[in-house]
Each structure stands twice: as C-alpha cells, then as structure tokens.
CSV table of N, CA and C in Angstrom, one decimal:
chain,number,residue,atom,x,y,z
A,1,MET,N,81.5,19.2,128.1
A,1,MET,CA,81.8,20.0,126.9
A,1,MET,C,83.6,19.3,126.7
A,2,ALA,N,84.0,19.8,125.7
A,2,ALA,CA,85.6,19.4,125.1
A,2,ALA,C,86.4,20.4,125.8
A,3,ASP,N,87.6,20.2,126.0
A,3,ASP,CA,88.9,21.0,126.6
A,3,ASP,C,89.0,21.3,125.7
A,4,ILE,N,89.3,22.8,125.2
A,4,ILE,CA,90.1,23.7,124.6
A,4,ILE,C,91.5,23.4,124.4
A,5,VAL,N,92.3,22.5,123.5
A,5,VAL,CA,94.0,22.3,123.8
A,5,VAL,C,94.6,23.4,123.1
A,6,GLN,N,95.6,23.8,123.7
A,6,GLN,CA,96.6,24.9,123.0
A,6,GLN,C,97.5,24.2,122.1
A,7,LEU,N,97.5,24.8,120.8
A,7,LEU,CA,98.4,24.1,119.5
A,7,LEU,C,99.8,24.9,119.9
A,8,GLU,N,100.6,24.3,119.4
A,8,GLU,CA,102.0,24.7,119.4
A,8,GLU,C,102.5,24.6,117.8
A,9,GLU,N,103.5,25.5,117.5
A,9,GLU,CA,104.0,25.3,116.1
A,9,GLU,C,105.6,25.9,116.2
A,10,LYS,N,106.5,24.9,116.0
A,10,LYS,CA,108.0,25.6,116.4
A,10,LYS,C,108.1,26.2,117.4
A,11,GLY,N,107.6,25.7,118.5
A,11,GLY,CA,107.8,26.2,120.0
A,11,GLY,C,107.3,27.4,120.3
A,12,ASN,N,106.1,27.9,119.3
A,12,ASN,CA,105.5,28.8,119.6
A,12,ASN,C,104.1,28.7,120.0
A,13,LEU,N,103.2,28.8,121.1
A,13,LEU,CA,101.9,28.7,121.4
A,13,LEU,C,100.9,29.7,120.3
A,14,LEU,N,99.9,28.6,120.1
A,14,LEU,CA,98.9,29.3,119.0
A,14,LEU,C,98.1,29.5,119.9
A,15,TYR,N,97.1,30.5,119.9
A,15,TYR,CA,96.2,30.9,120.8
A,15,TYR,C,94.5,30.7,119.7
A,16,PRO,N,93.5,30.6,120.3
A,16,PRO,CA,92.3,30.1,119.5
A,16,PRO,C,92.0,31.0,118.3
A,17,LYS,N,92.6,32.2,118.5
A,17,LYS,CA,92.4,33.1,117.5
A,17,LYS,C,93.3,32.7,116.0
A,18,THR,N,94.7,32.1,116.1
A,18,THR,CA,95.1,31.7,115.4
A,18,THR,C,95.4,30.2,114.9
A,19,HIS,N,94.1,29.3,115.6
A,19,HIS,CA,94.3,27.8,115.5
A,19,HIS,C,94.1,27.2,114.2
A,20,THR,N,93.5,28.5,113.2
A,20,THR,CA,93.5,28.0,111.8
A,20,THR,C,94.6,28.1,111.1
A,21,SER,N,95.8,28.8,111.4
A,21,SER,CA,97.3,28.8,111.0
A,21,SER,C,97.4,27.8,111.4
A,22,ALA,N,97.2,27.0,112.1
A,22,ALA,CA,98.2,25.6,112.6
A,22,ALA,C,97.5,24.4,111.9
A,23,ILE,N,96.3,24.6,111.0
A,23,ILE,CA,96.0,23.7,110.2
A,23,ILE,C,96.4,23.8,108.8
A,24,ASP,N,97.4,22.7,108.2
A,24,ASP,CA,98.2,22.5,107.1
A,24,ASP,C,97.1,22.8,106.1
A,25,GLY,N,97.4,23.7,104.8
A,25,GLY,CA,96.6,23.9,103.6
A,25,GLY,C,95.4,24.9,104.0
A,26,LEU,N,94.9,25.3,105.1
A,26,LEU,CA,94.2,26.3,105.0
A,26,LEU,C,94.6,27.8,104.9
A,27,ASP,N,93.9,28.5,104.2
A,27,ASP,CA,94.3,30.1,103.9
A,27,ASP,C,93.9,30.8,105.3
A,28,GLU,N,95.2,31.8,105.5
A,28,GLU,CA,94.7,32.8,106.7
A,28,GLU,C,93.5,33.2,106.7
A,29,THR,N,92.8,33.6,105.6
A,29,THR,CA,91.6,34.2,105.7
A,29,THR,C,90.1,33.3,105.2
A,30,LEU,N,89.0,33.0,105.8
A,30,LEU,CA,88.0,32.6,105.3
A,30,LEU,C,86.6,33.5,104.9
A,31,VAL,N,86.0,32.7,104.1
A,31,VAL,CA,84.9,33.8,103.6
A,31,VAL,C,83.8,33.8,104.6
A,32,LYS,N,83.3,34.7,105.2
A,32,LYS,CA,82.5,35.0,106.2
A,32,LYS,C,81.3,35.0,105.8
A,33,LYS,N,80.3,34.8,106.8
A,33,LYS,CA,78.9,34.5,106.6
A,33,LYS,C,77.9,35.6,106.1
A,34,THR,N,78.8,36.7,106.7
A,34,THR,CA,78.0,38.2,106.5
A,34,THR,C,79.0,39.4,106.4
A,35,GLY,N,78.6,40.7,105.9
A,35,GLY,CA,79.5,41.3,105.2
A,35,GLY,C,79.9,41.0,103.9
A,36,ASP,N,81.0,42.5,103.4
A,36,ASP,CA,81.2,42.6,102.3
A,36,ASP,C,82.4,42.2,101.9
A,37,GLU,N,82.7,40.9,100.9
A,37,GLU,CA,83.6,40.5,100.7
A,37,GLU,C,84.2,40.3,98.9
A,38,ASP,N,85.2,40.7,98.2
A,38,ASP,CA,85.6,39.8,97.1
A,38,ASP,C,86.3,38.6,97.4
A,39,ILE,N,85.8,37.9,96.3
A,39,ILE,CA,86.3,36.4,96.1
A,39,ILE,C,87.0,36.3,94.7
A,40,ALA,N,87.9,35.9,94.7
A,40,ALA,CA,88.6,35.6,93.3
A,40,ALA,C,88.5,34.3,93.1
A,41,GLY,N,88.7,33.9,92.1
A,41,GLY,CA,89.1,32.6,91.3
A,41,GLY,C,87.6,32.1,90.9
A,42,VAL,N,87.6,30.7,90.0
A,42,VAL,CA,86.3,30.2,89.7
A,42,VAL,C,85.7,29.2,91.1
A,43,LYS,N,84.8,29.4,91.3
A,43,LYS,CA,83.7,28.0,92.1
A,43,LYS,C,83.0,27.7,91.4
A,44,ASN,N,83.2,26.5,91.5
A,44,ASN,CA,82.7,25.6,91.1
A,44,ASN,C,81.3,24.9,92.2
A,45,PHE,N,79.9,25.3,91.6
A,45,PHE,CA,78.6,25.0,92.8
A,45,PHE,C,78.2,23.6,92.4
A,46,THR,N,78.2,22.7,93.2
A,46,THR,CA,77.6,21.6,93.0
A,46,THR,C,76.1,21.5,92.9
A,47,SER,N,75.5,22.5,93.6
A,47,SER,CA,74.0,22.9,93.8
A,47,SER,C,73.8,24.3,93.2
A,48,VAL,N,72.4,24.6,92.9
A,48,VAL,CA,72.1,25.8,92.5
A,48,VAL,C,72.2,26.6,93.7
A,49,PRO,N,72.9,28.0,93.4
A,49,PRO,CA,73.6,29.2,93.9
A,49,PRO,C,71.8,29.9,94.1
A,50,GLN,N,71.5,30.6,95.1
A,50,GLN,CA,70.1,31.2,95.2
A,50,GLN,C,70.5,32.8,95.7
A,51,ILE,N,69.7,33.7,95.5
A,51,ILE,CA,69.8,35.0,96.0
A,51,ILE,C,68.5,35.2,96.6
A,52,ASN,N,68.6,35.9,97.9
A,52,ASN,CA,67.2,35.8,98.6
A,52,ASN,C,66.4,34.8,98.1
A,53,ASN,N,67.1,33.6,98.4
A,53,ASN,CA,66.0,32.4,98.3
A,53,ASN,C,65.3,32.3,97.0
A,54,VAL,N,65.9,32.6,96.0
A,54,VAL,CA,65.5,32.1,94.7
A,54,VAL,C,66.2,31.9,93.9
A,55,PRO,N,66.4,31.0,93.1
A,55,PRO,CA,67.7,30.2,92.4
A,55,PRO,C,67.9,31.0,91.1
A,56,ILE,N,69.6,31.1,91.1
A,56,ILE,CA,69.8,32.1,89.8
A,56,ILE,C,69.3,31.6,88.7
A,57,ALA,N,69.2,32.5,87.5
A,57,ALA,CA,68.8,31.8,86.2
A,57,ALA,C,69.5,30.7,85.6
A,58,VAL,N,70.8,30.5,85.8
A,58,VAL,CA,71.7,29.5,85.4
A,58,VAL,C,71.4,28.3,85.8
A,59,ASP,N,70.4,27.6,85.9
A,59,ASP,CA,70.1,26.5,87.3
A,59,ASP,C,70.0,25.2,86.3
A,60,LYS,N,69.8,25.2,85.0
A,60,LYS,CA,69.5,24.5,84.3
A,60,LYS,C,70.4,24.5,82.8
A,61,GLY,N,71.0,25.4,83.0
A,61,GLY,CA,71.8,25.1,81.6
A,61,GLY,C,71.1,25.9,80.6
A,62,THR,N,71.7,25.6,79.2
A,62,THR,CA,71.2,26.3,78.0
A,62,THR,C,70.9,25.2,76.9
A,63,VAL,N,69.6,25.6,76.2
A,63,VAL,CA,69.5,24.5,75.2
A,63,VAL,C,69.2,25.7,74.0
A,64,TYR,N,69.5,25.2,72.8
A,64,TYR,CA,69.3,25.6,71.5
A,64,TYR,C,68.5,25.2,70.6
A,65,LYS,N,67.8,25.4,69.9
A,65,LYS,CA,67.0,24.8,68.7
A,65,LYS,C,66.9,25.8,67.7
A,66,GLU,N,66.9,25.3,66.5
A,66,GLU,CA,66.8,26.1,65.2
A,66,GLU,C,65.8,25.4,64.3
A,67,ILE,N,64.9,26.3,63.7
A,67,ILE,CA,63.7,26.1,63.3
A,67,ILE,C,64.0,26.6,61.8
A,68,THR,N,63.9,25.8,60.8
A,68,THR,CA,64.0,26.0,59.1
A,68,THR,C,62.6,26.4,59.0
A,69,LEU,N,62.3,27.4,58.6
A,69,LEU,CA,61.2,28.1,58.1
A,69,LEU,C,60.2,27.3,57.1
A,70,ASP,N,59.0,26.9,57.1
A,70,ASP,CA,58.8,26.3,56.0
A,70,ASP,C,58.1,27.0,54.7
A,71,SER,N,58.6,27.0,53.8
A,71,SER,CA,58.4,28.1,52.6
A,71,SER,C,57.2,27.7,51.9
A,72,THR,N,56.6,26.7,52.2
A,72,THR,CA,55.5,26.0,51.4
A,72,THR,C,54.2,27.1,52.1
A,73,VAL,N,54.3,27.5,53.1
A,73,VAL,CA,53.3,28.1,54.3
A,73,VAL,C,53.1,29.1,53.2
A,74,ASN,N,53.6,29.9,52.7
A,74,ASN,CA,53.0,31.3,52.0
A,74,ASN,C,53.7,31.4,50.6
A,75,ALA,N,53.8,31.9,49.6
A,75,ALA,CA,54.0,32.1,48.4
A,75,ALA,C,55.5,32.8,48.5
A,76,ASN,N,54.8,33.9,49.3
A,76,ASN,CA,56.2,34.7,49.2
A,76,ASN,C,57.0,34.8,50.2
A,77,ILE,N,57.1,33.8,50.9
A,77,ILE,CA,58.5,33.1,52.1
A,77,ILE,C,59.2,32.5,51.4
A,78,LYS,N,60.6,32.9,50.6
A,78,LYS,CA,61.5,32.2,50.2
A,78,LYS,C,62.2,31.1,51.0
A,79,SER,N,62.7,31.9,52.3
A,79,SER,CA,63.3,31.1,53.2
A,79,SER,C,63.7,31.6,54.4
A,80,GLY,N,64.1,31.2,55.7
A,80,GLY,CA,64.2,31.7,56.9
A,80,GLY,C,64.5,31.0,58.2
A,81,TYR,N,64.7,31.2,59.2
A,81,TYR,CA,65.1,30.4,60.4
A,81,TYR,C,64.4,31.6,61.7
A,82,ILE,N,64.5,30.8,62.4
A,82,ILE,CA,64.0,31.2,64.0
A,82,ILE,C,65.1,30.6,64.9
A,83,ARG,N,65.7,31.0,65.5
A,83,ARG,CA,66.6,30.3,66.5
A,83,ARG,C,66.8,30.6,67.8
A,84,LEU,N,66.4,29.5,68.7
A,84,LEU,CA,65.8,30.0,70.3
A,84,LEU,C,67.0,29.6,70.9
A,85,TRP,N,67.9,30.3,71.9
A,85,TRP,CA,68.4,30.1,73.0
A,85,TRP,C,67.6,30.2,74.3
A,86,ARG,N,67.3,29.1,74.9
A,86,ARG,CA,67.1,29.0,76.4
A,86,ARG,C,67.8,29.2,77.4
A,87,ILE,N,67.7,29.9,78.3
A,87,ILE,CA,68.9,30.1,79.4
A,87,ILE,C,68.1,30.5,80.6
A,88,GLY,N,67.9,29.2,81.5
A,88,GLY,CA,66.8,29.7,82.7
A,88,GLY,C,65.8,29.3,82.2
A,89,ASN,N,65.0,30.7,82.7
A,89,ASN,CA,63.4,30.8,82.0
A,89,ASN,C,63.6,32.0,81.1
A,90,MET,N,64.3,32.1,80.5
A,90,MET,CA,64.8,33.5,79.6
A,90,MET,C,64.8,32.8,78.0
A,91,VAL,N,64.3,33.1,77.3
A,91,VAL,CA,64.1,32.7,75.8
A,91,VAL,C,64.9,33.6,75.0
A,92,ILE,N,66.0,33.7,74.0
A,92,ILE,CA,66.4,34.9,73.2
A,92,ILE,C,65.9,34.1,71.7
A,93,VAL,N,65.7,35.1,71.0
A,93,VAL,CA,65.0,34.7,70.0
A,93,VAL,C,65.9,35.4,68.8
A,94,GLY,N,66.3,34.8,67.6
A,94,GLY,CA,67.0,35.4,66.5
A,94,GLY,C,66.6,34.6,65.4
A,95,SER,N,65.9,35.6,64.6
A,95,SER,CA,65.2,35.1,63.3
A,95,SER,C,65.8,36.1,62.1
A,96,TYR,N,65.7,35.2,61.0
A,96,TYR,CA,66.2,35.9,59.9
A,96,TYR,C,65.0,35.3,58.7
A,97,LEU,N,64.8,35.8,57.9
A,97,LEU,CA,63.6,35.6,56.5
A,97,LEU,C,63.9,36.4,55.2
A,98,THR,N,63.9,35.6,54.2
A,98,THR,CA,63.8,36.3,53.2
A,98,THR,C,62.5,36.1,52.4
A,99,ILE,N,61.8,37.5,51.9
A,99,ILE,CA,60.4,36.9,51.5
A,99,ILE,C,60.5,38.2,50.0
A,100,THR,N,59.6,37.7,49.1
A,100,THR,CA,59.4,38.4,47.7
A,100,THR,C,58.0,39.1,47.8
A,101,GLY,N,57.3,39.3,48.8
A,101,GLY,CA,55.8,40.1,48.7
A,101,GLY,C,55.4,40.0,50.2
A,102,PRO,N,54.2,40.8,50.1
A,102,PRO,CA,53.4,41.0,51.3
A,102,PRO,C,53.2,39.5,52.3
A,103,VAL,N,53.0,39.5,53.4
A,103,VAL,CA,53.2,38.2,54.1
A,103,VAL,C,51.9,38.5,55.1
A,104,ARG,N,50.7,38.0,55.4
A,104,ARG,CA,49.8,38.5,55.8
A,104,ARG,C,49.3,37.7,57.1
A,105,TRP,N,49.9,37.5,58.4
A,105,TRP,CA,49.3,36.9,59.5
A,105,TRP,C,49.5,35.4,59.2
A,106,VAL,N,50.5,35.1,58.9
A,106,VAL,CA,51.1,33.6,58.7
A,106,VAL,C,51.7,32.8,59.3
A,107,ASN,N,51.2,31.7,60.1
A,107,ASN,CA,51.8,31.2,60.8
A,107,ASN,C,53.2,30.0,60.3
A,108,VAL,N,54.2,30.6,60.7
A,108,VAL,CA,55.6,30.3,59.7
A,108,VAL,C,56.1,28.9,60.7
A,109,ALA,N,55.9,28.8,61.9
A,109,ALA,CA,56.4,27.6,63.0
A,109,ALA,C,55.6,27.4,63.9
A,110,LYS,N,56.1,26.4,64.5
A,110,LYS,CA,55.2,25.8,65.8
A,110,LYS,C,56.2,26.3,66.9
A,111,ILE,N,55.9,26.9,68.0
A,111,ILE,CA,56.6,27.4,69.3
A,111,ILE,C,57.4,25.6,69.9
A,112,PRO,N,58.4,25.4,69.7
A,112,PRO,CA,59.0,24.1,70.7
A,112,PRO,C,58.5,23.7,71.8
A,113,GLU,N,58.3,22.8,72.1
A,113,GLU,CA,57.7,22.2,73.7
A,113,GLU,C,59.2,22.6,74.6
A,114,GLY,N,58.8,23.4,75.6
A,114,GLY,CA,59.8,24.0,76.6
A,114,GLY,C,60.0,25.5,76.4
A,115,PHE,N,60.0,25.8,75.0
A,115,PHE,CA,59.9,27.4,74.6
A,115,PHE,C,58.8,28.2,74.6
A,116,GLU,N,57.5,27.6,75.3
A,116,GLU,CA,56.6,28.2,75.4
A,116,GLU,C,56.4,29.6,75.9
A,117,PRO,N,56.1,31.0,75.8
A,117,PRO,CA,56.2,31.8,76.3
A,117,PRO,C,55.2,32.3,77.9
A,118,HIS,N,55.2,32.6,78.5
A,118,HIS,CA,54.3,32.7,79.6
A,118,HIS,C,53.3,33.5,79.0
A,119,SER,N,53.8,34.5,78.4
A,119,SER,CA,52.3,35.3,77.8
A,119,SER,C,52.5,35.5,76.0
A,120,THR,N,52.0,34.9,75.2
A,120,THR,CA,52.0,35.0,73.7
A,120,THR,C,52.0,36.6,73.2
A,121,GLY,N,50.9,37.2,74.2
A,121,GLY,CA,51.1,38.7,73.8
A,121,GLY,C,52.0,39.5,74.3
A,122,SER,N,53.1,38.9,74.8
A,122,SER,CA,54.0,40.0,75.5
A,122,SER,C,55.1,39.8,74.3
A,123,PHE,N,55.1,39.2,73.5
A,123,PHE,CA,56.3,38.9,72.3
A,123,PHE,C,56.2,39.9,71.0
A,124,GLY,N,57.0,40.3,70.5
A,124,GLY,CA,57.4,40.9,69.2
A,124,GLY,C,58.4,41.2,68.5
A,125,ILE,N,58.8,40.7,67.4
A,125,ILE,CA,60.1,41.4,67.1
A,125,ILE,C,59.7,42.0,65.9
A,126,SER,N,60.5,43.5,65.7
A,126,SER,CA,60.1,44.3,64.7
A,126,SER,C,61.5,43.9,63.7
A,127,TYR,N,61.4,43.2,62.7
A,127,TYR,CA,62.1,43.0,61.7
A,127,TYR,C,62.9,44.1,61.0
A,128,GLY,N,64.2,44.4,60.6
A,128,GLY,CA,64.8,45.2,60.0
A,128,GLY,C,65.1,44.5,58.7
A,129,SER,N,65.0,45.4,57.8
A,129,SER,CA,65.2,44.8,56.3
A,129,SER,C,66.4,45.5,55.8
A,130,THR,N,67.7,44.5,55.4
A,130,THR,CA,68.8,44.8,54.8
A,130,THR,C,68.3,45.3,53.1
A,131,GLY,N,67.6,45.1,52.8
A,131,GLY,CA,67.3,45.7,51.7
A,131,GLY,C,67.0,47.1,51.0
A,132,GLY,N,66.7,47.5,50.0
A,132,GLY,CA,67.0,48.8,49.8
A,132,GLY,C,66.1,50.0,50.4
A,133,GLU,N,65.1,49.6,50.8
A,133,GLU,CA,63.9,50.4,51.6
A,133,GLU,C,63.3,49.7,53.2
A,134,GLN,N,63.1,50.3,53.7
A,134,GLN,CA,62.7,50.1,55.2
A,134,GLN,C,61.7,49.6,55.3
A,135,ILE,N,61.0,48.2,55.1
A,135,ILE,CA,59.6,47.9,54.9
A,135,ILE,C,59.1,47.6,56.3
A,136,PRO,N,58.1,47.8,57.0
A,136,PRO,CA,57.7,47.2,58.2
A,136,PRO,C,57.2,45.7,58.1
A,137,ALA,N,57.9,44.8,59.0
A,137,ALA,CA,57.5,43.6,59.3
A,137,ALA,C,57.7,42.8,60.9
A,138,THR,N,56.9,42.4,60.9
A,138,THR,CA,57.0,41.7,62.5
A,138,THR,C,56.9,39.9,62.7
A,139,LEU,N,57.9,39.5,63.5
A,139,LEU,CA,57.4,38.1,63.9
A,139,LEU,C,56.8,38.6,65.2
A,140,TYR,N,55.7,37.7,65.7
A,140,TYR,CA,55.0,37.6,66.7
A,140,TYR,C,54.4,36.2,67.1
A,141,MET,N,53.7,36.0,68.2
A,141,MET,CA,53.1,34.5,68.6
A,141,MET,C,52.2,34.9,68.8
A,142,ALA,N,51.4,34.1,68.1
A,142,ALA,CA,49.5,33.9,68.2
A,142,ALA,C,49.6,32.3,68.8
A,143,GLY,N,48.8,31.8,69.9
A,143,GLY,CA,48.5,30.7,70.3
A,143,GLY,C,50.0,29.7,70.2
A,144,SER,N,50.1,28.8,69.5
A,144,SER,CA,51.4,27.9,70.2
A,144,SER,C,52.1,28.1,68.7
A,145,ASN,N,52.1,29.0,67.8
A,145,ASN,CA,52.7,29.5,66.7
A,145,ASN,C,53.5,30.6,66.6
A,146,PHE,N,54.5,31.1,65.8
A,146,PHE,CA,55.5,32.4,65.4
A,146,PHE,C,54.6,32.5,64.1
A,147,ARG,N,54.0,33.7,63.7
A,147,ARG,CA,53.3,34.2,62.7
A,147,ARG,C,54.3,35.3,62.3
A,148,VAL,N,54.3,35.4,61.4
A,148,VAL,CA,54.6,37.0,60.5
A,148,VAL,C,53.4,37.9,59.9
A,149,LEU,N,53.8,39.1,59.9
A,149,LEU,CA,52.7,40.2,59.3
A,149,LEU,C,54.1,41.3,58.7
A,150,THR,N,53.8,41.5,57.4
A,150,THR,CA,54.1,42.4,57.0
A,150,THR,C,53.3,43.7,56.6
A,151,THR,N,53.7,44.7,55.7
A,151,THR,CA,52.9,45.4,55.3
A,151,THR,C,52.6,45.0,54.0
A,152,SER,N,51.5,45.7,53.1
A,152,SER,CA,51.2,45.2,51.9
A,152,SER,C,51.8,45.5,50.8
A,153,THR,N,52.4,46.6,50.9
A,153,THR,CA,53.1,47.1,49.8
A,153,THR,C,54.5,46.8,49.7
A,154,ILE,N,55.1,45.4,50.0
A,154,ILE,CA,56.4,44.9,49.4
A,154,ILE,C,56.4,44.7,48.2
A,155,PRO,N,57.5,45.4,47.4
A,155,PRO,CA,57.7,45.0,46.1
A,155,PRO,C,58.1,43.8,45.8
A,156,SER,N,58.2,43.2,44.4
A,156,SER,CA,58.4,41.6,44.1
A,156,SER,C,59.6,41.1,44.4
A,157,ALA,N,60.7,42.2,44.7
A,157,ALA,CA,62.1,41.8,44.8
A,157,ALA,C,62.2,41.0,46.2
A,158,GLU,N,63.3,40.1,46.4
A,158,GLU,CA,63.4,39.6,47.7
A,158,GLU,C,64.3,41.2,48.4
A,159,TYR,N,63.6,40.5,49.6
A,159,TYR,CA,63.7,41.5,50.8
A,159,TYR,C,64.2,40.5,51.7
A,160,PRO,N,65.4,40.5,52.8
A,160,PRO,CA,65.9,39.9,53.7
A,160,PRO,C,65.6,40.5,55.1
A,161,PHE,N,64.9,40.2,55.9
A,161,PHE,CA,64.8,40.6,57.1
A,161,PHE,C,65.5,39.9,58.3
A,162,GLN,N,65.7,40.5,59.4
A,162,GLN,CA,66.0,39.9,60.7
A,162,GLN,C,66.0,40.7,61.5
A,163,GLY,N,65.6,40.1,63.0
A,163,GLY,CA,65.5,40.5,64.2
A,163,GLY,C,66.0,39.8,65.4
A,164,SER,N,65.9,40.2,66.5
A,164,SER,CA,66.1,39.9,67.9
A,164,SER,C,65.0,39.9,68.8
A,165,GLY,N,64.7,39.0,69.6
A,165,GLY,CA,64.1,39.5,71.0
A,165,GLY,C,64.4,38.5,72.3
A,166,ILE,N,63.8,38.7,73.0
A,166,ILE,CA,63.8,37.9,74.4
A,166,ILE,C,62.3,37.6,75.0
A,167,TYR,N,62.0,37.0,76.0
A,167,TYR,CA,60.7,36.7,76.5
A,167,TYR,C,60.9,35.8,77.5
A,168,TYR,N,60.1,35.4,78.5
A,168,TYR,CA,60.0,34.8,79.8
A,168,TYR,C,59.2,33.5,79.4
A,169,THR,N,59.6,32.6,79.9
A,169,THR,CA,58.8,31.3,80.3
A,169,THR,C,58.8,30.4,81.4
A,170,GLU,N,57.7,30.0,81.8
A,170,GLU,CA,57.3,29.2,83.2
A,170,GLU,C,57.6,27.3,82.8
A,171,LYS,N,57.7,27.6,81.7
A,171,LYS,CA,57.6,25.7,81.1
A,171,LYS,C,58.7,24.9,81.5
A,172,GLU,N,58.5,23.4,81.6
A,172,GLU,CA,59.7,22.9,82.1
A,172,GLU,C,60.6,22.8,81.1
A,173,PHE,N,61.9,23.0,81.7
A,173,PHE,CA,63.5,22.9,81.0
A,173,PHE,C,63.2,21.5,80.1
A,174,PRO,N,63.4,21.8,78.7
A,174,PRO,CA,63.3,21.1,77.5
A,174,PRO,C,64.3,19.9,77.7
A,175,SER,N,64.6,19.0,77.3
A,175,SER,CA,65.6,17.8,77.9
A,175,SER,C,66.5,18.0,76.1
C-alpha cells in the first residue's frame, strides 16, 4: 500500500480532507456521484448522456426535410408543403396546404426514409383554415404516404390550411 504524504502549502500542513486545495487549478468542490446538486455552465459531453440507463433524445442531433406537395395528384390541390424535423426518435410535422375544392383520401407525399412512424395509425393533423369558414381537413398517414382528407363541401374559392403534429419513430436516423 502506498504511503499517504502530508502536503504543505505556505508553511501550513494540509490534511487529507484539504488535499484537493493543494492541487493547482482544481476547484474547492467537485460534482458528487450521489445527492442533489446544482451545476452551472455549459457542459459539452463527448458521449451520449443517459438517464436511468436510457440515452436521452438528443443523441443523434436534428435532421430537417421539406416536401413540396405535388399539385398534379389532385386537381383541387393548388400548392403546399410538409416540413419534418427529426430530433432523436421524435418527428415534428408542420404542414401548409392551399386547396380549391374537396380532396378525398389522396396520397400527397411519400414519407421520407428515416422519418417513417412507429405506427401510421397513431398520427393525424387536424388542419385549421385561415379562410372565411372553418372547413374540416386532415393530414394523416396510410402505408408509406401522407394523405389528405377534406369535407366534400368546400367552396371553389382557394382555402389555405395549416397544422402541426408530432409522432414517434424507431427507424434508423437519416443521414
């Protein structure tokens, strides 16, 4: 067993309890393995932090995709887009759509690789209309596509719709 050497600083003997203060550049307090503590400042982890042995959601960063809707799939779709942000295993969806009449169960875009949901049946966005009337419209998923469904009573005027939602995926993180 190694001997414990008593340290001295400015003529004062330091005891084991105060040895950390004898090391230049080491703060008086250290982060403890147990107990509650407040830790100030930005900490840059070089590996994925975990909570109860589960990696936290920001382990792979963020990926953004924007899909411009194909207005040729339905004569009543004038324009629109779907924006997807993948953060860890969560996907945030924002969508905008301008239509000129009813759209019934139309595939408007393919779900990009790496953004596929864990369950397509668990996702749907109720669109809000910024037009004069509140007309029901929904963006949902079926198979590997985003689909749009509106009421059959949309006037022929242009109606802008927008909405947002979130879903979970277990797919490999896209590059």
